[in-house]
Amino acid sequence: MTKNFAHRGFSGKYPENTMLAFRKAVEEGVDGVELDVQLTKDGEVVIIHDETIDRTTDGKGLVVSYTYDELRKFDASFKFRGQCGFNPIPTLREYFELVKDKNIVTNIELKTGLNEYFGIEEKVWKLIEEYKLEDRVLISSFNHYSVLRMKNIAPNLKYGLLTETWIINAGKYTEDVGVKCYHPHFLSMTAENVKELKEHNIEINVYTVNEEKDIRDMIEKGIDIVIGNYPDLTKKILEEYK
Ligand code: G3P
Ligand code: MG
């Protein structure tokens, strides 16, 4: 059965990539949480989608230009002002504290596409090892070199290749790279492309599926994980298929 993952936490209703959005996703009973990681100036692994803090916080500038103590002063829920108090940019460690004893899989997306943040793979691995989350993480990135760097460090974790475009023979490509999962935009998952991926035994984990008709389409195509902003909607639809 298709699994239900919350994209940047329960980001359809709560501020994305905040502990609040992660707690709400967990309360919703999701199978997993997707989140994005980057590095601060002082090398802390933080959870934020963009390379700058401009869109999601009340501050401005590059994530990497701030130390974590400086970064923590900005409000990552400023768009929800008056509704949910102050929510800082979380660290990956803080998030792991939330899920360490829970049956939740975490899809950690290495945001190494624009800034490669050399060394981030090792730092993420050390945290996974410390929290003994080896069997409950799935590592992905649009930067496939970054995926391979991490796979070299931690060969036994599960990995996925993120893509924005329509890759020809994606199953063959993923198998050739030597990883288990393919993470495409859901629109590229035509019946033909799903078939090719399944022929190569590749797990298909799609983003970002928010509409009822698309969630149904992905379930009916046998997609392994649906990553969306409304895990409550996905959950409701999945109930019907059980
Ligand atoms: O990992 C799936 C999805 O999060 C990839 O795109 O831009 O939302 O991080 P983005
Ligand atoms: Mg992401």
Coordinates of N, CA and C in Angstrom, one line a residue, residues 43-232:
G43 N 28.5 25.4 10.9 CA 28.4 23.9 10.6 C 27.3 23.2 11.3
E44 N 26.2 23.8 11.7 CA 25.1 23.1 12.3 C 24.1 22.7 11.1
V45 N 23.6 21.5 11.2 CA 22.6 21.0 10.2 C 21.3 21.5 10.6
V46 N 20.7 22.4 9.8 CA 19.4 23.0 10.1 C 18.4 22.6 9.0
I47 N 17.1 22.8 9.4 CA 16.1 22.3 8.5 C 15.4 23.6 7.9
I48 N 15.6 23.8 6.6 CA 15.1 24.9 5.9 C 15.1 24.6 4.4
H49 N 14.2 25.1 3.7 CA 14.1 24.7 2.3 C 15.0 25.6 1.4
D50 N 14.9 26.9 1.6 CA 15.7 27.8 0.7 C 17.1 28.0 1.2
E51 N 18.0 28.5 0.3 CA 19.4 28.8 0.7 C 19.4 30.1 1.4
T52 N 18.3 30.9 1.3 CA 18.2 32.2 2.0 C 17.0 32.0 3.0
I53 N 17.0 32.9 4.0 CA 16.0 32.9 5.0 C 14.8 33.9 4.6
D54 N 14.9 34.5 3.5 CA 14.0 35.6 3.1 C 12.5 35.2 3.0
R55 N 12.3 34.1 2.4 CA 10.9 33.7 2.1 C 10.2 33.1 3.4
T56 N 10.9 32.4 4.2 CA 10.2 31.6 5.3 C 10.4 32.2 6.6
T57 N 11.3 33.3 6.8 CA 11.4 33.9 8.1 C 11.3 35.4 8.0
D58 N 11.4 36.0 9.2 CA 11.3 37.5 9.2 C 12.7 38.1 9.0
G59 N 13.7 37.3 8.6 CA 15.0 37.9 8.4 C 15.4 37.9 6.9
K60 N 16.6 38.2 6.6 CA 17.1 38.2 5.2 C 18.6 37.7 5.2
G61 N 18.9 37.1 4.1 CA 20.3 36.7 3.9 C 20.4 35.2 3.7
L62 N 21.7 34.8 3.5 CA 22.0 33.4 3.2 C 22.0 32.6 4.6
V63 N 21.5 31.4 4.6 CA 21.6 30.5 5.8 C 23.0 30.4 6.2
V64 N 23.9 30.2 5.2 CA 25.3 29.9 5.5 C 26.1 31.2 6.0
S65 N 25.4 32.4 6.0 CA 26.1 33.6 6.5 C 25.8 33.8 8.0
Y66 N 25.0 32.9 8.6 CA 24.7 33.1 10.0 C 25.2 31.9 10.8
T67 N 25.6 32.2 12.0 CA 25.8 31.0 13.0 C 24.4 30.6 13.4
Y68 N 24.4 29.4 14.0 CA 23.1 28.9 14.4 C 22.4 29.8 15.5
D69 N 23.2 30.3 16.4 CA 22.7 31.2 17.5 C 22.1 32.4 16.9
E70 N 22.7 32.9 15.8 CA 22.1 34.1 15.1 C 20.8 33.7 14.4
L71 N 20.9 32.6 13.7 CA 19.7 32.1 12.9 C 18.5 31.9 13.7
R72 N 18.7 31.4 14.9 CA 17.6 31.0 15.8 C 16.7 32.1 16.3
K73 N 17.2 33.3 16.1 CA 16.5 34.5 16.5 C 15.3 34.9 15.5
F74 N 15.4 34.3 14.3 CA 14.4 34.6 13.3 C 13.2 33.7 13.4
D75 N 12.0 34.3 13.1 CA 10.8 33.5 13.2 C 10.4 32.8 11.9
A76 N 10.5 31.5 11.9 CA 10.2 30.7 10.7 C 8.7 30.5 10.6
S77 N 7.9 31.2 11.4 CA 6.4 31.1 11.3 C 5.8 32.5 11.2
F78 N 6.6 33.5 10.7 CA 6.2 34.9 10.7 C 4.9 35.1 9.9
K79 N 4.7 34.2 8.9 CA 3.5 34.4 8.0 C 2.3 34.0 8.8
F80 N 2.5 33.2 9.9 CA 1.3 32.8 10.7 C 1.2 33.6 12.0
R81 N 1.8 34.8 11.9 CA 1.9 35.6 13.1 C 0.5 35.8 13.8
G82 N 0.5 35.6 15.1 CA -0.7 35.7 15.9 C -1.4 34.4 16.0
Q83 N -1.0 33.4 15.3 CA -1.7 32.1 15.3 C -0.9 31.0 16.0
C84 N 0.4 31.1 16.0 CA 1.2 29.9 16.5 C 2.4 30.3 17.3
G85 N 2.5 31.5 17.8 CA 3.7 31.9 18.5 C 5.0 32.0 17.7
F86 N 6.1 31.9 18.3 CA 7.4 32.0 17.7 C 8.0 30.6 17.4
N87 N 8.4 30.3 16.2 CA 8.9 29.0 15.8 C 10.2 29.2 15.1
P88 N 11.3 28.9 15.8 CA 12.7 29.1 15.1 C 12.9 28.0 14.0
I89 N 14.0 28.2 13.2 CA 14.5 27.2 12.3 C 15.0 26.1 13.2
P90 N 14.5 24.9 13.0 CA 15.0 23.8 13.8 C 16.3 23.2 13.3
T91 N 17.0 22.5 14.2 CA 18.2 21.8 13.8 C 17.7 20.3 13.6
L92 N 18.5 19.6 12.8 CA 18.2 18.2 12.6 C 18.2 17.4 13.9
R93 N 19.1 17.8 14.8 CA 19.1 17.1 16.1 C 17.8 17.3 16.9
E94 N 17.3 18.5 16.8 CA 16.0 18.8 17.5 C 14.9 17.9 16.9
Y95 N 14.9 17.8 15.6 CA 13.9 17.0 15.0 C 14.1 15.5 15.4
F96 N 15.3 15.0 15.4 CA 15.6 13.6 15.7 C 15.1 13.3 17.2
E97 N 15.2 14.3 18.1 CA 14.7 14.1 19.4 C 13.2 13.8 19.4
L98 N 12.5 14.4 18.5 CA 11.0 14.2 18.3 C 10.7 12.8 17.9
V99 N 11.5 12.3 16.9 CA 11.1 11.0 16.2 C 11.9 9.8 16.7
K100 N 12.9 10.0 17.6 CA 13.8 8.9 17.9 C 13.1 7.7 18.4
D101 N 12.0 7.8 19.1 CA 11.2 6.6 19.6 C 10.0 6.4 18.9
K102 N 9.8 7.0 17.7 CA 8.6 6.8 17.0 C 8.8 6.0 15.7
N103 N 7.7 5.4 15.3 CA 7.7 4.6 14.1 C 7.5 5.4 12.8
I104 N 8.4 6.4 12.6 CA 8.2 7.3 11.5 C 9.5 7.3 10.7
V105 N 9.3 7.3 9.4 CA 10.5 7.3 8.5 C 10.7 8.8 8.1
T106 N 12.0 9.2 8.1 CA 12.3 10.6 7.8 C 13.0 10.6 6.4
N107 N 12.4 11.3 5.5 CA 13.1 11.5 4.2 C 13.9 12.8 4.3
I108 N 15.2 12.7 4.5 CA 16.1 13.9 4.6 C 16.5 14.3 3.2
E109 N 16.1 15.4 2.8 CA 16.6 15.9 1.5 C 17.8 16.8 1.7
L110 N 18.9 16.4 1.1 CA 20.1 17.2 1.2 C 20.0 18.4 0.2
K111 N 19.9 19.6 0.6 CA 19.7 20.7 -0.3 C 21.1 21.2 -0.8
T112 N 21.7 20.3 -1.6 CA 23.1 20.6 -2.0 C 23.1 20.9 -3.5
G113 N 22.0 21.5 -4.0 CA 21.9 21.8 -5.4 C 22.5 23.1 -5.8
L114 N 22.4 24.1 -5.0 CA 23.0 25.4 -5.4 C 24.3 25.7 -4.6
N115 N 24.2 25.3 -3.3 CA 25.4 25.4 -2.5 C 25.7 24.0 -2.1
E116 N 26.9 23.4 -2.4 CA 27.1 22.0 -2.1 C 27.3 21.7 -0.7
Y117 N 27.6 22.7 0.2 CA 27.8 22.4 1.6 C 28.7 21.2 1.9
F118 N 29.9 21.2 1.3 CA 30.7 20.1 1.4 C 30.9 19.7 2.9
G119 N 30.7 18.4 3.2 CA 30.8 17.9 4.6 C 29.4 17.7 5.2
I120 N 28.4 18.1 4.5 CA 27.0 18.0 5.1 C 26.6 16.5 5.2
E121 N 27.1 15.7 4.2 CA 26.7 14.3 4.2 C 27.2 13.6 5.5
E122 N 28.5 13.9 5.8 CA 29.1 13.3 7.0 C 28.4 13.7 8.3
K123 N 28.1 15.0 8.3 CA 27.4 15.5 9.5 C 26.0 14.9 9.7
V124 N 25.3 14.7 8.6 CA 24.0 14.1 8.7 C 24.1 12.6 9.1
W125 N 25.1 12.0 8.5 CA 25.3 10.6 8.9 C 25.6 10.4 10.4
K126 N 26.5 11.3 10.9 CA 26.8 11.2 12.3 C 25.6 11.3 13.2
L127 N 24.7 12.2 12.9 CA 23.5 12.4 13.7 C 22.6 11.1 13.6
I128 N 22.5 10.6 12.4 CA 21.6 9.4 12.2 C 22.2 8.2 13.0
E129 N 23.5 8.1 13.0 CA 24.2 7.1 13.8 C 24.0 7.3 15.3
E130 N 24.1 8.5 15.7 CA 24.0 8.8 17.2 C 22.6 8.5 17.6
Y131 N 21.6 8.8 16.8 CA 20.2 8.5 17.2 C 19.7 7.1 16.8
K132 N 20.6 6.3 16.2 CA 20.2 5.0 15.8 C 19.0 4.9 14.9
L133 N 19.0 5.8 13.9 CA 17.9 5.9 13.0 C 18.1 5.3 11.6
E134 N 19.1 4.5 11.6 CA 19.6 3.9 10.3 C 18.4 3.3 9.5
D135 N 17.5 2.6 10.2 CA 16.4 1.9 9.5 C 15.2 2.8 9.3
R136 N 15.3 4.1 9.7 CA 14.1 4.9 9.6 C 14.4 6.2 8.9
V137 N 15.4 6.2 8.0 CA 15.7 7.4 7.2 C 15.8 7.0 5.7
L138 N 15.5 8.0 4.9 CA 15.6 7.8 3.5 C 16.3 9.1 3.0
I139 N 17.4 9.0 2.4 CA 18.2 10.2 2.0 C 18.0 10.5 0.5
S140 N 17.7 11.7 0.2 CA 17.5 12.1 -1.2 C 18.1 13.5 -1.5
S141 N 18.3 13.7 -2.8 CA 18.9 15.0 -3.3 C 18.7 15.1 -4.8
F142 N 18.5 16.4 -5.2 CA 18.5 16.7 -6.6 C 20.0 16.6 -7.1
N143 N 20.9 16.7 -6.2 CA 22.4 16.6 -6.6 C 22.8 15.1 -6.4
H144 N 22.8 14.4 -7.5 CA 23.0 13.0 -7.4 C 24.5 12.6 -6.9
Y145 N 25.4 13.6 -7.1 CA 26.8 13.4 -6.6 C 26.7 13.4 -5.1
S146 N 25.9 14.3 -4.6 CA 25.8 14.4 -3.1 C 25.2 13.1 -2.5
V147 N 24.3 12.5 -3.2 CA 23.7 11.2 -2.8 C 24.8 10.1 -2.8
L148 N 25.6 10.2 -3.9 CA 26.7 9.2 -3.9 C 27.8 9.4 -2.9
R149 N 28.1 10.7 -2.6 CA 29.0 11.0 -1.5 C 28.5 10.4 -0.2
M150 N 27.2 10.6 0.1 CA 26.7 10.1 1.4 C 26.7 8.5 1.3
K151 N 26.4 7.9 0.2 CA 26.3 6.5 0.1 C 27.7 5.9 0.3
N152 N 28.7 6.6 -0.1 CA 30.1 6.1 0.2 C 30.4 6.1 1.7
I153 N 29.9 7.1 2.4 CA 30.1 7.2 3.8 C 29.2 6.2 4.6
A154 N 28.0 6.1 4.1 CA 27.0 5.2 4.8 C 26.3 4.3 3.8
P155 N 27.0 3.2 3.4 CA 26.4 2.4 2.3 C 25.1 1.7 2.6
N156 N 24.8 1.5 3.9 CA 23.6 0.7 4.2 C 22.3 1.5 4.4
L157 N 22.4 2.8 4.2 CA 21.1 3.6 4.3 C 20.4 3.5 3.0
K158 N 19.1 3.9 3.0 CA 18.3 3.9 1.8 C 18.4 5.2 1.1
Y159 N 18.6 5.2 -0.2 CA 18.8 6.5 -1.0 C 17.8 6.6 -2.1
G160 N 17.5 7.9 -2.5 CA 16.7 8.2 -3.6 C 17.2 9.4 -4.4
L161 N 17.0 9.3 -5.8 CA 17.4 10.3 -6.7 C 16.2 11.2 -7.0
L162 N 16.3 12.5 -6.6 CA 15.3 13.5 -6.9 C 15.5 14.0 -8.3
T163 N 14.3 14.2 -9.0 CA 14.4 14.8 -10.3 C 13.2 15.8 -10.5
E164 N 13.5 16.8 -11.3 CA 12.5 17.8 -11.7 C 12.0 17.5 -13.1
T165 N 12.8 16.8 -13.9 CA 12.5 16.7 -15.3 C 12.1 15.3 -15.6
W166 N 11.7 15.1 -16.9 CA 11.2 13.8 -17.3 C 12.4 13.0 -17.9
I167 N 13.0 12.2 -17.0 CA 14.2 11.4 -17.4 C 13.7 10.2 -18.2
I168 N 14.4 9.9 -19.3 CA 14.2 8.7 -20.1 C 14.9 7.6 -19.5
N169 N 14.2 6.4 -19.4 CA 14.7 5.2 -18.7 C 15.2 5.5 -17.3
A170 N 14.4 6.1 -16.5 CA 14.7 6.5 -15.2 C 15.1 5.3 -14.3
G171 N 14.4 4.2 -14.5 CA 14.6 3.0 -13.8 C 16.0 2.5 -14.0
K172 N 16.4 2.5 -15.3 CA 17.8 2.0 -15.7 C 18.8 3.0 -15.1
Y173 N 18.5 4.3 -15.2 CA 19.5 5.3 -14.6 C 19.7 5.0 -13.1
T174 N 18.6 4.9 -12.4 CA 18.6 4.8 -10.9 C 19.4 3.5 -10.6
E175 N 19.1 2.4 -11.3 CA 19.8 1.2 -11.0 C 21.3 1.3 -11.3
D176 N 21.6 2.0 -12.4 CA 23.0 2.2 -12.8 C 23.8 3.0 -11.7
V177 N 23.1 4.0 -11.1 CA 23.7 4.8 -10.1 C 23.9 3.9 -8.8
G178 N 23.0 2.9 -8.7 CA 23.2 2.0 -7.6 C 22.4 2.4 -6.3
V179 N 21.2 3.0 -6.6 CA 20.4 3.3 -5.4 C 19.0 2.7 -5.6
K180 N 18.2 2.7 -4.6 CA 17.0 1.9 -4.6 C 15.7 2.7 -5.0
C181 N 15.8 4.1 -4.8 CA 14.5 4.9 -5.0 C 14.7 6.0 -6.0
Y182 N 13.6 6.3 -6.6 CA 13.5 7.4 -7.6 C 12.4 8.4 -7.1
H183 N 12.8 9.7 -7.0 CA 11.9 10.7 -6.4 C 11.5 11.7 -7.4
P184 N 10.6 11.4 -8.3 CA 10.2 12.4 -9.4 C 9.1 13.3 -9.0
H185 N 8.9 14.4 -9.7 CA 7.7 15.2 -9.6 C 6.6 14.2 -10.1
F186 N 5.4 14.2 -9.4 CA 4.4 13.2 -9.7 C 3.9 13.3 -11.1
L187 N 3.9 14.5 -11.8 CA 3.3 14.6 -13.1 C 4.1 13.7 -14.1
S188 N 5.3 13.4 -13.9 CA 6.1 12.6 -14.8 C 5.8 11.1 -14.7
M189 N 5.0 10.7 -13.7 CA 4.8 9.3 -13.5 C 3.6 8.8 -14.4
T190 N 3.8 8.8 -15.7 CA 2.9 8.2 -16.6 C 2.9 6.6 -16.4
A191 N 1.9 5.9 -16.9 CA 1.9 4.5 -16.7 C 3.1 3.9 -17.3
E192 N 3.6 4.4 -18.4 CA 4.8 3.9 -19.1 C 6.0 4.1 -18.3
N193 N 6.2 5.2 -17.6 CA 7.4 5.5 -16.8 C 7.3 4.7 -15.5
V194 N 6.1 4.5 -15.0 CA 6.0 3.7 -13.8 C 6.4 2.2 -14.1
K195 N 5.9 1.8 -15.2 CA 6.3 0.4 -15.7 C 7.8 0.2 -15.8
E196 N 8.4 1.1 -16.4 CA 9.9 1.0 -16.6 C 10.6 1.0 -15.3
L197 N 10.2 1.8 -14.4 CA 10.8 1.9 -13.0 C 10.6 0.6 -12.3
K198 N 9.4 0.0 -12.4 CA 9.0 -1.2 -11.6 C 9.8 -2.4 -12.2
E199 N 10.0 -2.4 -13.5 CA 10.8 -3.4 -14.2 C 12.2 -3.5 -13.6
H200 N 12.7 -2.3 -13.1 CA 14.0 -2.3 -12.5 C 14.0 -2.4 -11.0
N201 N 12.8 -2.7 -10.5 CA 12.6 -2.8 -9.0 C 13.0 -1.6 -8.2
I202 N 12.7 -0.5 -8.8 CA 13.0 0.8 -8.2 C 11.7 1.3 -7.4
E203 N 11.9 1.7 -6.2 CA 10.8 2.3 -5.4 C 10.5 3.7 -5.9
I204 N 9.2 4.0 -6.1 CA 8.9 5.3 -6.6 C 8.2 6.2 -5.6
N205 N 8.9 7.3 -5.3 CA 8.4 8.2 -4.2 C 8.2 9.6 -4.8
V206 N 6.9 10.0 -4.9 CA 6.6 11.2 -5.7 C 6.3 12.4 -4.8
Y207 N 6.6 13.6 -5.3 CA 6.3 14.9 -4.7 C 5.6 15.7 -5.7
T208 N 5.0 16.8 -5.4 CA 4.3 17.2 -4.2 C 2.8 17.0 -4.5
V209 N 2.2 16.0 -3.9 CA 0.8 15.6 -4.4 C -0.2 16.2 -3.4
N210 N -0.9 17.2 -3.8 CA -1.8 17.9 -2.9 C -3.3 17.8 -3.3
E211 N -3.6 17.4 -4.5 CA -5.0 17.4 -5.0 C -5.5 16.0 -4.9
E212 N -6.8 15.9 -4.6 CA -7.4 14.6 -4.4 C -7.3 13.7 -5.7
K213 N -7.5 14.3 -6.8 CA -7.5 13.4 -8.1 C -6.1 12.9 -8.3
D214 N -5.1 13.7 -8.0 CA -3.7 13.3 -8.2 C -3.3 12.2 -7.1
I215 N -3.7 12.4 -5.9 CA -3.4 11.4 -4.9 C -4.0 10.0 -5.3
R216 N -5.3 10.1 -5.8 CA -5.9 8.8 -6.2 C -5.1 8.2 -7.4
D217 N -4.7 9.0 -8.3 CA -4.0 8.6 -9.5 C -2.7 7.9 -9.1
M218 N -2.0 8.5 -8.1 CA -0.7 7.9 -7.6 C -1.0 6.6 -6.9
I219 N -2.0 6.5 -6.1 CA -2.3 5.2 -5.4 C -2.6 4.1 -6.4
E220 N -3.5 4.5 -7.4 CA -3.9 3.5 -8.4 C -2.7 3.1 -9.3
K221 N -1.7 3.9 -9.4 CA -0.5 3.5 -10.2 C 0.5 2.7 -9.4
G222 N 0.2 2.5 -8.1 CA 1.0 1.7 -7.2 C 2.3 2.4 -6.8
I223 N 2.2 3.7 -6.7 CA 3.4 4.5 -6.2 C 3.7 4.2 -4.8
D224 N 4.9 4.1 -4.4 CA 5.3 3.6 -3.0 C 5.0 4.7 -2.0
I225 N 5.5 5.9 -2.2 CA 5.3 7.0 -1.2 C 4.8 8.2 -1.9
V226 N 3.7 8.8 -1.3 CA 3.2 10.0 -1.8 C 3.6 11.1 -0.8
I227 N 4.3 12.1 -1.3 CA 4.8 13.2 -0.4 C 3.9 14.4 -0.7
G228 N 3.2 14.9 0.3 CA 2.3 16.0 0.1 C 2.1 16.9 1.3
N229 N 1.6 18.1 1.0 CA 1.4 19.1 2.0 C 0.2 18.9 2.9
Y230 N -0.7 18.0 2.5 CA -1.9 17.7 3.2 C -2.0 16.2 3.6
P231 N -1.2 15.8 4.6 CA -1.3 14.4 4.9 C -2.6 13.9 5.5
D232 N -3.4 14.9 5.9 CA -4.8 14.5 6.4 C -5.7 14.1 5.2

